[in-house]
Every structure is written in C-alpha cells, then in structure tokens.
Short mmCIF file of C-alpha atoms and ligand atoms in Angstrom, two decimals:
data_model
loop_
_atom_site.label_atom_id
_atom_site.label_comp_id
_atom_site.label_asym_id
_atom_site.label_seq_id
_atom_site.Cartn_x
_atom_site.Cartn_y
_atom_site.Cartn_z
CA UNK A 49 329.32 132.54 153.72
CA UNK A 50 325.39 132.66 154.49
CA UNK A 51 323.80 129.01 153.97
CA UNK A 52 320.76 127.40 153.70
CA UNK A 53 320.01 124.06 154.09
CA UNK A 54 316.54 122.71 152.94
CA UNK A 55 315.75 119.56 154.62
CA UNK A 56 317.12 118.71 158.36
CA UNK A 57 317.01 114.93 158.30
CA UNK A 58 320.42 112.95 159.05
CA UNK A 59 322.23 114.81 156.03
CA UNK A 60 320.97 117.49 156.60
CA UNK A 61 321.36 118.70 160.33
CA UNK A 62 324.97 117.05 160.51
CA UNK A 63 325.73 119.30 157.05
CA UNK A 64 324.23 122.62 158.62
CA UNK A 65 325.64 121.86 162.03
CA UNK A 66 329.27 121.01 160.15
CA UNK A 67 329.24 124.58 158.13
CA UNK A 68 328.71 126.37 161.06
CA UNK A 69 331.64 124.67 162.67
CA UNK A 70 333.75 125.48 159.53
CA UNK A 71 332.75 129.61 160.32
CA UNK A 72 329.65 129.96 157.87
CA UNK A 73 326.22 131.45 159.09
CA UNK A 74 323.48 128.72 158.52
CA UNK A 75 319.87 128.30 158.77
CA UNK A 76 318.30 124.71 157.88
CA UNK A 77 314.93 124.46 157.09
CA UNK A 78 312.32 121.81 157.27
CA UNK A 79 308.54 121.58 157.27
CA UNK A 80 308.58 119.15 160.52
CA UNK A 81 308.11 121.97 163.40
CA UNK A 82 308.98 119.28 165.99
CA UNK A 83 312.42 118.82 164.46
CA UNK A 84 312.91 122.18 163.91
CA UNK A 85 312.00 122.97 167.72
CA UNK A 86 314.21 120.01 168.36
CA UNK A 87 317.24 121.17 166.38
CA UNK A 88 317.35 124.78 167.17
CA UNK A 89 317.45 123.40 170.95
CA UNK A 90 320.50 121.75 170.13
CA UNK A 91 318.89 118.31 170.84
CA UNK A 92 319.74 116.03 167.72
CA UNK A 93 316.02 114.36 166.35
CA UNK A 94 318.31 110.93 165.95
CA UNK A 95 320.78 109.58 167.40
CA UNK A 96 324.72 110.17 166.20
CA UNK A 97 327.98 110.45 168.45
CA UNK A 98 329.70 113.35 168.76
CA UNK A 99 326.16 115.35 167.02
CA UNK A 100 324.66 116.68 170.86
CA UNK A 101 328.19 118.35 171.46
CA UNK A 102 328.59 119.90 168.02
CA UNK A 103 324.99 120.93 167.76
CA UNK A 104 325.31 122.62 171.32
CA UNK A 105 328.68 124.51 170.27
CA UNK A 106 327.49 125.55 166.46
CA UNK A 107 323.72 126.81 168.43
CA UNK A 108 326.04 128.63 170.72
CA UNK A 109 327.71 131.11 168.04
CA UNK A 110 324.67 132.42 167.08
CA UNK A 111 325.56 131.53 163.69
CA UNK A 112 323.69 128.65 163.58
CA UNK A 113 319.42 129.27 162.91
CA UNK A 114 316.54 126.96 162.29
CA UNK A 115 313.02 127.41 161.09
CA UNK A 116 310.03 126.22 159.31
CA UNK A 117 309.65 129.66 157.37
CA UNK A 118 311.52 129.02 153.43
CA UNK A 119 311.75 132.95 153.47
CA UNK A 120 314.54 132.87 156.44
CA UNK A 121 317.13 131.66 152.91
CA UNK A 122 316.69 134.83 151.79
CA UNK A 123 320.11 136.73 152.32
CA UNK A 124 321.83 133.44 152.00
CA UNK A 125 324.04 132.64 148.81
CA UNK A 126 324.45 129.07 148.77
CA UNK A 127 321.34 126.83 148.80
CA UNK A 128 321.81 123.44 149.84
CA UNK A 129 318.76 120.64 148.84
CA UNK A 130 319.61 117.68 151.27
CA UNK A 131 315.67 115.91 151.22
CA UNK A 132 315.52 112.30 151.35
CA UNK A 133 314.25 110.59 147.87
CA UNK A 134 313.26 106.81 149.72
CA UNK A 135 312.16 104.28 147.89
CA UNK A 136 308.24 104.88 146.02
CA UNK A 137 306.07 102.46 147.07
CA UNK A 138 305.04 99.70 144.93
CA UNK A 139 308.17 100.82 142.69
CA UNK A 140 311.94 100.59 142.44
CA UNK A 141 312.32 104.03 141.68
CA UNK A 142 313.33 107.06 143.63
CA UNK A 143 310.84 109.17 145.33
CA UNK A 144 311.63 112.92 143.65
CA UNK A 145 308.74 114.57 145.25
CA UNK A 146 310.46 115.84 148.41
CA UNK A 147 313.32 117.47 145.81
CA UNK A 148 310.63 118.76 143.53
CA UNK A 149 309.28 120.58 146.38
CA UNK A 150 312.35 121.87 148.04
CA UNK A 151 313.38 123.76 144.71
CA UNK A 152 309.45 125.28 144.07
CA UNK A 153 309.78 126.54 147.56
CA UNK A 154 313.16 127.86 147.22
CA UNK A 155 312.42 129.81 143.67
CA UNK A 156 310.63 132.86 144.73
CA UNK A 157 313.30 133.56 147.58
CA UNK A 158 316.31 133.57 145.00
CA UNK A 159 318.34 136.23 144.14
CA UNK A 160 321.22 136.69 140.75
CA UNK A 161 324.02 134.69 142.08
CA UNK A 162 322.89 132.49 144.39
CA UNK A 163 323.87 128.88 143.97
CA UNK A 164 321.39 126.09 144.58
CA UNK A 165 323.62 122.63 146.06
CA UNK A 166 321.98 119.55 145.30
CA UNK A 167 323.00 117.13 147.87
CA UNK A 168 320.47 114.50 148.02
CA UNK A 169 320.72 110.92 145.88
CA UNK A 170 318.74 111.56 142.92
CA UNK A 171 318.51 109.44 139.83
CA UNK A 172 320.71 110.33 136.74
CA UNK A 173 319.40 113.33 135.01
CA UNK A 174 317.77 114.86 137.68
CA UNK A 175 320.21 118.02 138.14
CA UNK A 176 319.80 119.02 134.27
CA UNK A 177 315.99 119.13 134.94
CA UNK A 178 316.16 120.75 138.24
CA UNK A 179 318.99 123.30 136.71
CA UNK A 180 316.58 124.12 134.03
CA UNK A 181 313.78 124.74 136.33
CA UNK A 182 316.22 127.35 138.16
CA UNK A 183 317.78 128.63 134.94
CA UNK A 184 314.38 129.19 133.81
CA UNK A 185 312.49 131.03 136.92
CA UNK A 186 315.08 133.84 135.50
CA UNK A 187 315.80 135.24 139.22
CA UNK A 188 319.67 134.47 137.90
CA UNK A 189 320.65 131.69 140.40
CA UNK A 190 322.09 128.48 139.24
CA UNK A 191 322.39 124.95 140.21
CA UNK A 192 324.92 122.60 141.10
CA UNK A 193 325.15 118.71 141.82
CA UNK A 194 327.32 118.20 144.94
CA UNK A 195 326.61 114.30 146.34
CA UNK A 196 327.07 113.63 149.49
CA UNK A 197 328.92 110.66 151.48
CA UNK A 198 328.68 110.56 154.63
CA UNK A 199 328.70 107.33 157.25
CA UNK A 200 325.70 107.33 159.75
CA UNK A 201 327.77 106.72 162.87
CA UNK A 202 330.96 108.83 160.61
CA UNK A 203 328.60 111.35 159.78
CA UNK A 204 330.85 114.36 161.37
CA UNK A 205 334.12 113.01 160.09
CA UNK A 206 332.81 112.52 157.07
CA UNK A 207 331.16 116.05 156.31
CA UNK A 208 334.08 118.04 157.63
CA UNK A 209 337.18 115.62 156.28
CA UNK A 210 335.36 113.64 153.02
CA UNK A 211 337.28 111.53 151.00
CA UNK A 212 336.55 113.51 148.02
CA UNK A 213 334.47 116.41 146.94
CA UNK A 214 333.09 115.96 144.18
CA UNK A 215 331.01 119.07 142.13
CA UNK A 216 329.03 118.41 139.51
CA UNK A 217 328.46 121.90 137.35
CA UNK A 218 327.14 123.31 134.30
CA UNK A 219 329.95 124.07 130.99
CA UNK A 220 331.89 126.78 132.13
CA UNK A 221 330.21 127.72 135.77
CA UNK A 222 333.03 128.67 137.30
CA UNK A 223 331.64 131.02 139.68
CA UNK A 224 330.06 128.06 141.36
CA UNK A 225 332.68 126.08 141.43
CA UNK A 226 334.63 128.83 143.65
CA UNK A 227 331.60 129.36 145.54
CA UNK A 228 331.59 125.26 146.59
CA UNK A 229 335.68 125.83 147.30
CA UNK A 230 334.76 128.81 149.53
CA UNK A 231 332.42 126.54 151.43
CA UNK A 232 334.68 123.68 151.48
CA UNK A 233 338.08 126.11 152.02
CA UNK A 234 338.96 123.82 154.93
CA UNK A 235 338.56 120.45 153.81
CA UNK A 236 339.96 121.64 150.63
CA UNK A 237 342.86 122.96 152.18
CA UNK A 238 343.77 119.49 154.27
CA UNK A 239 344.02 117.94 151.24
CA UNK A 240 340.93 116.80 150.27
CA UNK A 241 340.45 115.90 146.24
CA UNK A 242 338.19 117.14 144.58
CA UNK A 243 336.58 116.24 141.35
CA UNK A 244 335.28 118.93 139.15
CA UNK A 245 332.39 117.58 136.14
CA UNK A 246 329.09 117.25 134.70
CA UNK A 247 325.91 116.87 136.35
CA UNK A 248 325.27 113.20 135.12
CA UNK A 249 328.52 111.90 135.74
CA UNK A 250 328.30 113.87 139.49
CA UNK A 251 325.13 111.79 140.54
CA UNK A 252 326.41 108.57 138.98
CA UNK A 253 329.19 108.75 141.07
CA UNK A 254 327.07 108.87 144.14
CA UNK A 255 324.68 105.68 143.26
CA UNK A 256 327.91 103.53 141.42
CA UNK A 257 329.89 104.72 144.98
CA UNK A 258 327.02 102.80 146.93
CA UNK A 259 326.54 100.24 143.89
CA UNK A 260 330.20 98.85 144.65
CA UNK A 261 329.70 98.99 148.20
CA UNK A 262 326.58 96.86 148.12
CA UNK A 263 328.29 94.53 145.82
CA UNK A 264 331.51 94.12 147.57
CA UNK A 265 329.11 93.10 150.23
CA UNK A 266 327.28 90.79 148.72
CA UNK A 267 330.38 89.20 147.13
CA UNK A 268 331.42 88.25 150.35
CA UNK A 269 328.19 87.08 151.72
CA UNK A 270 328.03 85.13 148.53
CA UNK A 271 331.47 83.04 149.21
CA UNK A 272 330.05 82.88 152.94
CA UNK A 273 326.40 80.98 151.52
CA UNK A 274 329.84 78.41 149.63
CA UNK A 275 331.36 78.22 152.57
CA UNK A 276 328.80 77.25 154.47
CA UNK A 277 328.19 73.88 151.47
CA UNK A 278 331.87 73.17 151.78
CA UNK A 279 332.95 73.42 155.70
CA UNK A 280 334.80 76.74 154.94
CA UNK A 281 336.02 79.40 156.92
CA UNK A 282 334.48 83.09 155.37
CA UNK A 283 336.03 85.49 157.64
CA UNK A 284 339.87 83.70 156.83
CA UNK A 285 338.62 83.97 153.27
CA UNK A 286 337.94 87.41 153.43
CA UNK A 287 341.13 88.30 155.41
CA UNK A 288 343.26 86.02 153.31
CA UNK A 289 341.88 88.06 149.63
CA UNK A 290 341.61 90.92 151.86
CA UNK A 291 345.52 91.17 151.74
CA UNK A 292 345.41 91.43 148.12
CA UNK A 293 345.44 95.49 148.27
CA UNK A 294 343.62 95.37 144.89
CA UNK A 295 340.72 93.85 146.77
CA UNK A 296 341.43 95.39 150.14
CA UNK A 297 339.76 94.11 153.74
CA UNK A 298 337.15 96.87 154.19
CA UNK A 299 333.55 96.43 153.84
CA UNK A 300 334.48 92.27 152.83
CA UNK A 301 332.35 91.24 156.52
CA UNK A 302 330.01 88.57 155.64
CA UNK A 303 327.14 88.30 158.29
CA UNK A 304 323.53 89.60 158.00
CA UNK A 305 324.38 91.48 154.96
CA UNK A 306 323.50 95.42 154.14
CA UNK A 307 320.64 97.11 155.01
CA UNK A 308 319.93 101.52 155.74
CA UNK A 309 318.41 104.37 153.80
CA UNK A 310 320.73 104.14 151.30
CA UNK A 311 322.28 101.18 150.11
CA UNK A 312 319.18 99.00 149.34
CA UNK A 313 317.34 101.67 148.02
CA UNK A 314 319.88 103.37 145.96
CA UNK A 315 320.77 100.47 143.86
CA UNK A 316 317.17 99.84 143.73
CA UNK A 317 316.34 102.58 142.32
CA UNK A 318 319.87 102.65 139.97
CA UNK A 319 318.06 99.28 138.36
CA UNK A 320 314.79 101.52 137.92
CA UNK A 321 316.52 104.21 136.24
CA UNK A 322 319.11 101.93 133.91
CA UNK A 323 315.86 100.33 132.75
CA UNK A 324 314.28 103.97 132.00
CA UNK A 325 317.33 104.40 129.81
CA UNK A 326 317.44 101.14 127.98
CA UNK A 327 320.60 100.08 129.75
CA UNK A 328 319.12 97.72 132.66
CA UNK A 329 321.53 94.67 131.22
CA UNK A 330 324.22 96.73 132.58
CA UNK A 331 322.72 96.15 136.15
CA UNK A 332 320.83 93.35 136.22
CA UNK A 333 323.88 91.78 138.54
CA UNK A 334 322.62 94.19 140.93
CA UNK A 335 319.11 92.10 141.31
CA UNK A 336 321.16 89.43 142.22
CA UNK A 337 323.40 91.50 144.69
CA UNK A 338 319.90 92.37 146.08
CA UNK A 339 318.55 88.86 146.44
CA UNK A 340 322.26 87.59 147.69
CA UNK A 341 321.70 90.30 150.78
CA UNK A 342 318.38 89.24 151.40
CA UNK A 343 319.01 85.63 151.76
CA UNK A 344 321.48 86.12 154.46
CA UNK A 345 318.34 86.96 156.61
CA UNK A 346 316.54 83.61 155.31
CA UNK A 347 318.84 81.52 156.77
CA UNK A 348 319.84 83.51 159.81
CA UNK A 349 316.19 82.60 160.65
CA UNK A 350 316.74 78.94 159.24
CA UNK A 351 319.90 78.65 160.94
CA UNK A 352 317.82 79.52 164.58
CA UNK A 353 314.92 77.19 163.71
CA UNK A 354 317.78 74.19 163.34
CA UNK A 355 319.18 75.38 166.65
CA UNK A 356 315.94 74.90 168.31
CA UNK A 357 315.44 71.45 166.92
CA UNK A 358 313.45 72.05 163.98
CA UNK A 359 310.89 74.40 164.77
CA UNK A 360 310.47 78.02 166.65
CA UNK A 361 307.04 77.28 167.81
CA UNK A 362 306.95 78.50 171.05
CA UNK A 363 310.62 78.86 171.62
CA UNK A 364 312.35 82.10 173.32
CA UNK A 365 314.74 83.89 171.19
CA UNK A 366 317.05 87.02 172.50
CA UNK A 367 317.83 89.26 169.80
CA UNK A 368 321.01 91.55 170.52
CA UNK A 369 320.47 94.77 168.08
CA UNK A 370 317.89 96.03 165.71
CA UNK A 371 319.81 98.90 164.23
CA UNK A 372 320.56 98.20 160.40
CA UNK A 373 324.57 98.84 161.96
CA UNK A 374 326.04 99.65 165.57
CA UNK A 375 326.37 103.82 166.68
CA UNK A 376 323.20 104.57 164.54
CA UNK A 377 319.40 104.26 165.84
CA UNK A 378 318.33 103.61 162.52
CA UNK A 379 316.66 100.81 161.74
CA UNK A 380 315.12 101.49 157.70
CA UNK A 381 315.45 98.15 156.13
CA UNK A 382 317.46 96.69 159.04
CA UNK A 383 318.39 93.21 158.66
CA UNK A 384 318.50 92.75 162.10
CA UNK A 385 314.43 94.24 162.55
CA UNK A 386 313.59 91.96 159.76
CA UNK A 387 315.06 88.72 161.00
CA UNK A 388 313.49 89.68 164.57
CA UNK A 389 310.27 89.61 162.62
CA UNK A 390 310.46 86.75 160.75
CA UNK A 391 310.85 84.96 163.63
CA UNK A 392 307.94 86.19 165.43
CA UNK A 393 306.29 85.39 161.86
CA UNK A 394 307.59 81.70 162.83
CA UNK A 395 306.32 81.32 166.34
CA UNK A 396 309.35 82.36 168.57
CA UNK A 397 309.03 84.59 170.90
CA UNK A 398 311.52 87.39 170.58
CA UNK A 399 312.56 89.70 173.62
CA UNK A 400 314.81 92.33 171.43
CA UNK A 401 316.86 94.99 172.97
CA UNK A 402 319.40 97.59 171.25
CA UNK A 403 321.48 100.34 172.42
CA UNK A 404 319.77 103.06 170.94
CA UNK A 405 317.18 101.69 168.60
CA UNK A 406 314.63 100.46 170.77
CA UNK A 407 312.16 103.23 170.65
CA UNK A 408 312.37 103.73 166.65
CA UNK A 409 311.57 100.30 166.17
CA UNK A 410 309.03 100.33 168.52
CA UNK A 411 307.39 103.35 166.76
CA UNK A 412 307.38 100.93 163.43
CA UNK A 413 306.77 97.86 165.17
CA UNK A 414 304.89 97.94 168.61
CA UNK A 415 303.80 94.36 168.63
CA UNK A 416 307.47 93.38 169.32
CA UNK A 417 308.29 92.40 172.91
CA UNK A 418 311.45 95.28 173.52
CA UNK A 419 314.06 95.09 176.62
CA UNK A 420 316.67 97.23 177.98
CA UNK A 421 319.68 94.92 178.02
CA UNK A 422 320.98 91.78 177.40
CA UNK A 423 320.81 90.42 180.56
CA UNK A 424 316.90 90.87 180.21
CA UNK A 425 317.01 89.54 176.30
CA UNK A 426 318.43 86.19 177.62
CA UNK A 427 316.27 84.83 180.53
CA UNK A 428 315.19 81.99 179.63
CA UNK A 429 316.39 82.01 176.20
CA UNK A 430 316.45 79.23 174.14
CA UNK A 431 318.73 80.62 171.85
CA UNK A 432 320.35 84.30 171.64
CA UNK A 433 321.03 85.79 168.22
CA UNK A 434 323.45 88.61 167.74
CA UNK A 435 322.61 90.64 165.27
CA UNK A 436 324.00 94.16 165.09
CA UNK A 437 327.53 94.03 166.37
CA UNK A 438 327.16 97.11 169.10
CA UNK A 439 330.74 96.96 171.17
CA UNK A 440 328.92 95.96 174.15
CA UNK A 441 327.48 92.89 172.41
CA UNK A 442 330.64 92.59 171.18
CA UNK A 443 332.00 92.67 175.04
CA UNK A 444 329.79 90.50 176.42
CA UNK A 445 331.41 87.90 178.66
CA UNK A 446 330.65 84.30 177.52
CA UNK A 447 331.05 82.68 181.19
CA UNK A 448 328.41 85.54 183.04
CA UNK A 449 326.33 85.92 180.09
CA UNK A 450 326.05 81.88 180.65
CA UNK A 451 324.29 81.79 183.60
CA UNK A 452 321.24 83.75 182.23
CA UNK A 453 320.06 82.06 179.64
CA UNK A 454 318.34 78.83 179.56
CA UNK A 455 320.73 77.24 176.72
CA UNK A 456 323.84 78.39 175.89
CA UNK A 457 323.39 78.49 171.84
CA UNK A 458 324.45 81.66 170.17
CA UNK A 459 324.03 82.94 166.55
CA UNK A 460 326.44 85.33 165.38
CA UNK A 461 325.01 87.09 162.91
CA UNK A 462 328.35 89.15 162.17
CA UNK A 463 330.74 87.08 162.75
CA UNK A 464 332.10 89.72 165.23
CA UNK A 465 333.00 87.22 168.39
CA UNK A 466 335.64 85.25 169.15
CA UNK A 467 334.11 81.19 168.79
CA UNK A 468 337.10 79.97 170.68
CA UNK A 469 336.39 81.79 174.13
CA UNK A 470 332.35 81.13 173.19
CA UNK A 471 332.63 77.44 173.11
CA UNK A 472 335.44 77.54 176.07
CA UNK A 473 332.70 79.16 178.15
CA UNK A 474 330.36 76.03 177.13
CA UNK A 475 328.13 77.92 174.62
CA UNK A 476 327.27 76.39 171.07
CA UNK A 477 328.66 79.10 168.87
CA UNK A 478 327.28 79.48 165.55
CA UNK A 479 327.62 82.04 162.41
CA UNK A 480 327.10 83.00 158.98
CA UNK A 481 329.75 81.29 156.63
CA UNK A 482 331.79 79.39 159.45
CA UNK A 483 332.07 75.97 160.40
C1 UGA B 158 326.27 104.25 153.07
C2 UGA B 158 327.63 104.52 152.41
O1 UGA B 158 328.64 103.77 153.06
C3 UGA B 158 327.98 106.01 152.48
O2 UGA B 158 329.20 106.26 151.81
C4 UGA B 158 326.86 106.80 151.81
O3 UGA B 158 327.09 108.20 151.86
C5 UGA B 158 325.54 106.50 152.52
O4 UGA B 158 325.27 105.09 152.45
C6 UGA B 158 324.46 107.27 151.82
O5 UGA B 158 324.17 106.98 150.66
O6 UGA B 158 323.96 108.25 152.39
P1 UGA B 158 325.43 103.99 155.60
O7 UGA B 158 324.07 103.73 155.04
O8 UGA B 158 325.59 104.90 156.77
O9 UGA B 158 326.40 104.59 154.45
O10 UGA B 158 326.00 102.56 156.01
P2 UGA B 158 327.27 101.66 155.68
O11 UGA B 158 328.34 101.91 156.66
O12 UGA B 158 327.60 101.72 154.25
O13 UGA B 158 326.67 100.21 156.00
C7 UGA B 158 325.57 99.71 155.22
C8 UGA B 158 325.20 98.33 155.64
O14 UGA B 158 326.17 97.41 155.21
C9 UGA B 158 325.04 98.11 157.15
O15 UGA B 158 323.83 97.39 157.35
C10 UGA B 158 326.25 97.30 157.52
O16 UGA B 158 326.01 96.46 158.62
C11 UGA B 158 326.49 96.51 156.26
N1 UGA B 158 327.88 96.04 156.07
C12 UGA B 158 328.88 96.95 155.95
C13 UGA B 158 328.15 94.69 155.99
O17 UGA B 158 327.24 93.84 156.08
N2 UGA B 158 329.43 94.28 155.80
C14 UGA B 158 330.46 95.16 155.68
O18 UGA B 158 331.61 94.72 155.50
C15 UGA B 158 330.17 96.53 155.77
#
C-alpha cells in the first residue's frame, strides 16, 4: 500500500520505518526540517535499539521517503496521524492542537477512499469530531481510530508483532477495516488479535491500557511506602502475589515509580476528560495513583539526606541514570531527572551520568554537572544513587566500584541489585521498600 505518516516523533518514525519493512511505500511527514533531514539520512532523531539498522535497510528500498511538504501524501491511501498531544500547560488536559493541525493540513490533499489512521492518544470523543471534520470536507475519505502501543526501548517489536490491534471504525465501514488488515496482513497473519469497534471505546482502550499500568505501579510502590513502616521485604511481596497468575509479576517493580510521555500524562489528562463528562468519581483513584508515584521521588531524596547524616548541604551525590527507564534517551517527566534536581534544590552536589541521556537532559537542564561514566559519577562521592536500572549499572562490580568513591553508601532506586554481594563488598546498601 502507499502510506503517509503525519508526524515523525518516536511513534511516528518507528511506525513509517516498520511499514516499509512489512513491503508498503511510505513517506512521513513533519514540519521539523532537521528531523526530516535527519530521518531521510537514516540517522534516528532519538535514541532506540535496533531503529539505526532498520531505518538504514527501509531508506535503502527506496520505498521509504521523508519530507516537510504535506502535498508528498498525495497518491497515498492510508493516512496515518501519529502527533504527540503532551500535557497543556497550566492544565490536566491533552494538548489537541498538534492533531487539529495534522488533519487541516491533510484535507485538501485527500482523495474518495482514502483512509485517515488516527494513532496518537487523544481524549475520548476526539475521533467522532475529527471523523466529522473529514466526513464533512466531502473529498470522500474517512477516518479511523487505530491506538497505538508501543514500548520505547520495544518500540520495533511492538509495531511489527503488537499484542493486539485494535480498530476503532465508524457503523458499517468495512472498507476500512480491510484497508487496516491489508496494512497489518503480517501481524495479522502471526496471530495477532484484533479488536474491531467504535471510536470511543477504541481510544478508551488506549488511556484505560496505560490507566492500569500506572496503577499496577503504583499499587506496588504503595505496599513498598508499608513496607518500609513495618521492616518488610517489597520485592518478595511482589514476587510472592506475583505468582498469583491473576495478578501476574510484570510491571509489580516498586522503586522510583513511573514516569515518560505517556503514562503520567495520559491518566492526567483521562482525570481532565472524566471530569468534562461528569464522571471524574470514577477516577479520582487515579489522583492518588498520581501522588503515590510522585512520593517515591520525595523520599528517594529523603532517604539520601538520612544517608548523609541529616542534611545534603554540600555533600557529593553520583546519580547513575536520568532516563525516565533504561534503552530509551528520554527523559520527559523522568523520575530519575527529577530526584537529581531536587537534590541540587537541597544543596548536594550531583555529578549525573547516563548511557544515552546525557545530552537531552542537558538540553533541558544545563545547570546540572553531567559525566560520562560511573567511574567519574563516584569520585569522591558521598553517596551514589542508582536510579535508572541501565544493565551496566546493573553490572557494576561492588568490590572495584568500591575503591572510587569516598563512602561506600548506595541507594537503589529500583531495587535492581543484589544487597547480599553489595554489603559483602562493604557498601551500605539501601532501597525503596526493603529493609
Ligand atoms: C507506556 C506503555 O507501557 C505502552 O504500552 C504505551 O504504548 C506507551 O506508554 C504509550 O502510551 O505510548 P513507555 O512510556 O515506553 O510505554 O514506558 P513503560 O515501559 O510503560 O514504563 C513507564 C514507566 O514505568 C517507566 O518510568 C518505568 O521505569 C516505570 N515502571 C515500569 C516501574 O516503575 N515499575 C514497573 O514494574 C514497570
């Protein structure tokens, strides 16, 4: 099929560079030139394994186009709007303007039949306004809802084998639904389900999919805050209800709690929108799975300052990670950024270092004092606080990483290393939830 893609930010340059690899002819189109140059160089504008190599491949076939120009989807059948909608300022609610734009820009290059995808998280009722906006331009296109949800650090495994597929359509559209299966023939074909319904209940699905997530997280990081009253262990807690597969182990790690472009703002902006239609009741749990998440980073930071004796005033603290999670160089409402800077708000001073997400923070936050590695991080450290749980922080060897810093005390803000072979090599271990 011919495919465009409006809007090459993470979801969309991993979806255009993932229908090329499935054998459709793409272009993606944003209004950022230096992205654009970026992309059609095969050069990913963030960072995301496995992306260089299938950017480079999907360039390579010819079949894969990018530009600034919104004329370039004309001769394409399938429009796909993957914008961002972050957070308005000041507000809880999603930020349409981006989508708004996308479809005004796309409506005088449509032609009868084309399909316009909706891909991006919008708030309930956005698709019926959107599809009336197309229905009513008259060029004889239509719309479909078609949420997206893919991993950062998954985001290829995730676009070309998704759990589900889930189409959200107008009564009786069934030509778009078997345009969406001819896009999705492969995944479609290796089993993937697929679930075929309304608009509303297609972008609920999306914000209740990331609702649960936040809340299973929160849950967790909830016993952790009792465990920590009562001398309890969180992580045997979660592994022990973990078993239960009604519960299940995944996404049950307590630590620094959830942060991203999507989690915090999406249920953010699900409480803005219940509350627009008289049902906010029904969510107000999710305030508290909101404040739950952000005092894990309150007393990460009062967990350091008892460390130090009492006060950070002067004291040198290594932070390991600023990346709101490890293989990703994003750090939008990172816990780990925002404990970094609390800190600094304290009086410590913070050498931070991260795999990949040095020079994105630093673009947000220059003032911070930013290091290549660990080693670097700990000299002189008073205390070192792990905070995104990278592999090689996770590596790190207690006894050599001992001789570097000036006292062996270590956070661990994920509860992602072994305490035994941490105190064995002489450190004082200490974590979210734990004894
Ligand atoms: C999330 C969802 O998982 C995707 O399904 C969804 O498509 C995406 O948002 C989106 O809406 O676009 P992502 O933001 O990449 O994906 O990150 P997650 O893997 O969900 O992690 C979110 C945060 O939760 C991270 O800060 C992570 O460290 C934290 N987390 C995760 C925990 O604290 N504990 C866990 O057990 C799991």
């Amino acid at each position: 099929m011919k495919i465009s893609v409006i809007g090459c930010g993470y979801l969309g340059a991993v979806h255009s560079a993932c229908l090329t690899e499935l054998g459709h002819e793409v272009v993606g189109i944003d209004v950022d030139p230096e992205k654009i140059a970026l992309l059609a160089a095969a050069t990913p504008p963030f960072y995301e394994p496995g992306l260089p190599e299938l950017l480079s491949r999907s360039v390579a076939t010819g079949r894969l186009r990018f530009s600034t120009d919104v004329s370039d989807v004309r001769g394409s059948e399938v429009h796909f709007i993957a914008v961002g909608t972050p957070q308005l300022a000041g507000s809880d609610a999603a930020d349409l303007q981006f989508v708004m734009a996308a479809v005004d820009s796309l409506l005088p290059h449509l032609a009868s039949g084309d399909l316009v995808v909706g891909k991006s998280t919008v708030p309930v009722g956005t698709a019926r306004q959107l599809s009336d906006i197309v229905n009513s331009h008259g060029s004889g296109a239509s719309l479909a809802w078609n949420p997206e949800f893919l991993r950062e650090g998954f985001a290829i495994k995730d676009t070309l084998a998704p759990d589900r597929l889930v189409y959200g359509l107008a009564a009786s559209d069934h030509r778009g639904e078997s345009m969406l299966d001819t896009v999705y023939t492969r995944a479609l074909a290796g089993g993937t389900p697929k679930v075929v319904t309304d608009f509303a209940t297609a972008e609920l699905v999306k914000v209740a999919a990331n609702a649960f997530l936040a809340t299973k997280i929160s849950f967790i990081n909830a016993m952790a805050e009792v465990a920590e009253a009562t001398g309890a262990d969180v992580t045997q807690l979660a592994d022990a209800i973990g078993y239960d597969v009604r519960i299940g182990r995944r996404f049950l790690n307590a630590g620094l709690g959830f942060g991203g472009g999507c989690l915090p703002k999406d249920i953010r902006g699900f409480m803005a929108r219940a509350k627009e239609l008289g049902v906010d009741q029904a969510l107000t749990f999710l305030r508290e799975v909101d404040q739950i998440n952000t005092r894990r980073r309150e007393r990460m930071v009062d967990l350091a300052k008892e460390v130090v004796g009492g006060s950070l005033v002067g004291r040198r603290i290594a932070v390991l990670g600023l990346s709101f999670k490890p293989d990703s160089d994003d750090v939008r409402d990172s816990p780990a950024l925002d404990v970094a800077l609390r800190l600094i708000e304290s009086g410590a001073t913070v050498l931070a270092t991260d795999p990949q997400a040095v020079e994105t923070a630093r673009r947000r936050y220059p003032h911070i004092k930013y290091v290549a590695s660990p080693a670097e991080a700990a000299v002189d450290a008073d205390a070192v606080l792990l905070l995104t749980e990278w592999r090689e922080y996770r590596d790190l060897d207690p006894a050599a990483f001992g001789d570097l810093v000036g006292t062996k005390t270590i956070l661990d803000g994920r509860n992602c290393l072994d305490p035994g072979a941490w105190r064995a090599a002489g450190w004082a271990y200490r974590a979210l939830g734990r004894p």
